[in-house]
């Protein structure tokens, strides 16, 4: 367990935290006017291994040589000149900071950190972190790596669960969920949609699937894995040539087929390790990582059948409440997460994969990719009118993003 302290005066800035992998959706921008929850679970932190955050430089100024030295193998709009190793945690785990007024310009409905660190240490005034809570962004606090120090504290985090224990725990990520929005006539509203976490995880996995395909068609088995990946793989990869076979593999599942070229496997939610099959037999297959909660839902999507019972409702009995409405569109992978991942893979240097990147606009129009959020970076925040107050010709006010 660790506490982060101010590098200037040593004041504590967080509660005790344990380290976990950086979520696949860490840099996702989702929709417009959407209220996303906290990025990190309480009591955890993650580290961004790349340069991230302002200031930013355009690609034409940085050039491909500098980008390649940073592990970026295809053109991007901008390169970050921020320090490596930014630390992200939940806003509720931050202590001893205050907002810096001249760096809180915000973007649309809150703060996006575009002006640099907007939280300073209460004790000494050093700028130490960026609070992010704008619409369409995951709420988080990003600690500046050059302004804080990590200090070990007494007490130990519980040991990480084994793969078998994680399967038994069964902590799944729902495939679709209610999305909360601003803009309803009486405040907030919501609609049911595919989970943003699933779309980001699929964007990350699709990048690895394409890299593992080496430009050949990829087949996947029927079921949820086909619902998520088949349509996009068939559209992006050529139809000719011998196909490569991608299968779900992981703890609690039968040994994958011997002709499988690609294994879609879980990532441990605590250690970040990618599952590998026991023994040396299946070593040649390329692993494609999925967050554990998404992988569990994909490998066993349906719960057990209802159990008839009388009297009180046992814990394992399914209720007969109406099922939540399904989304009105086919599943689409998150475009921004896909691009963020694929440009960091050496395979992005190949012309066939570079062409996919350059044609993302056409692929989005075809419904293959979920567009990245459209929140402006520098739109000033305007406090909404109170609901019910007349505006114009007496119409009720509407909150907008």
mmCIF file of C-alpha atoms in Angstrom, residues 2 27 71 83 85 103 201 203 276-277 296 334 343 349 396:
data_model
loop_
_atom_site.group_PDB
_atom_site.id
_atom_site.type_symbol
_atom_site.label_atom_id
_atom_site.label_comp_id
_atom_site.label_asym_id
_atom_site.label_seq_id
_atom_site.Cartn_x
_atom_site.Cartn_y
_atom_site.Cartn_z
ATOM 1 C CA UNK A 2 1.206 3.482 -0.843
ATOM 2 C CA UNK A 27 -8.387 7.872 -22.295
ATOM 3 C CA UNK A 71 6.960 3.810 -29.255
ATOM 4 C CA UNK A 83 6.072 13.574 -18.322
ATOM 5 C CA UNK A 85 4.348 7.959 -15.447
ATOM 6 C CA UNK A 103 -6.532 26.661 -14.552
ATOM 7 C CA UNK A 201 -12.002 -3.075 -24.368
ATOM 8 C CA UNK A 203 -11.172 -1.356 -29.441
ATOM 9 C CA UNK A 276 -1.103 -18.062 -20.405
ATOM 10 C CA UNK A 277 -2.059 -21.734 -20.785
ATOM 11 C CA UNK A 296 -15.870 -13.440 -18.059
ATOM 12 C CA UNK A 334 -14.456 2.528 -29.645
ATOM 13 C CA UNK A 343 -0.361 3.153 -33.265
ATOM 14 C CA UNK A 349 4.145 0.186 -39.805
ATOM 15 C CA UNK A 396 -39.139 25.638 -19.778
#
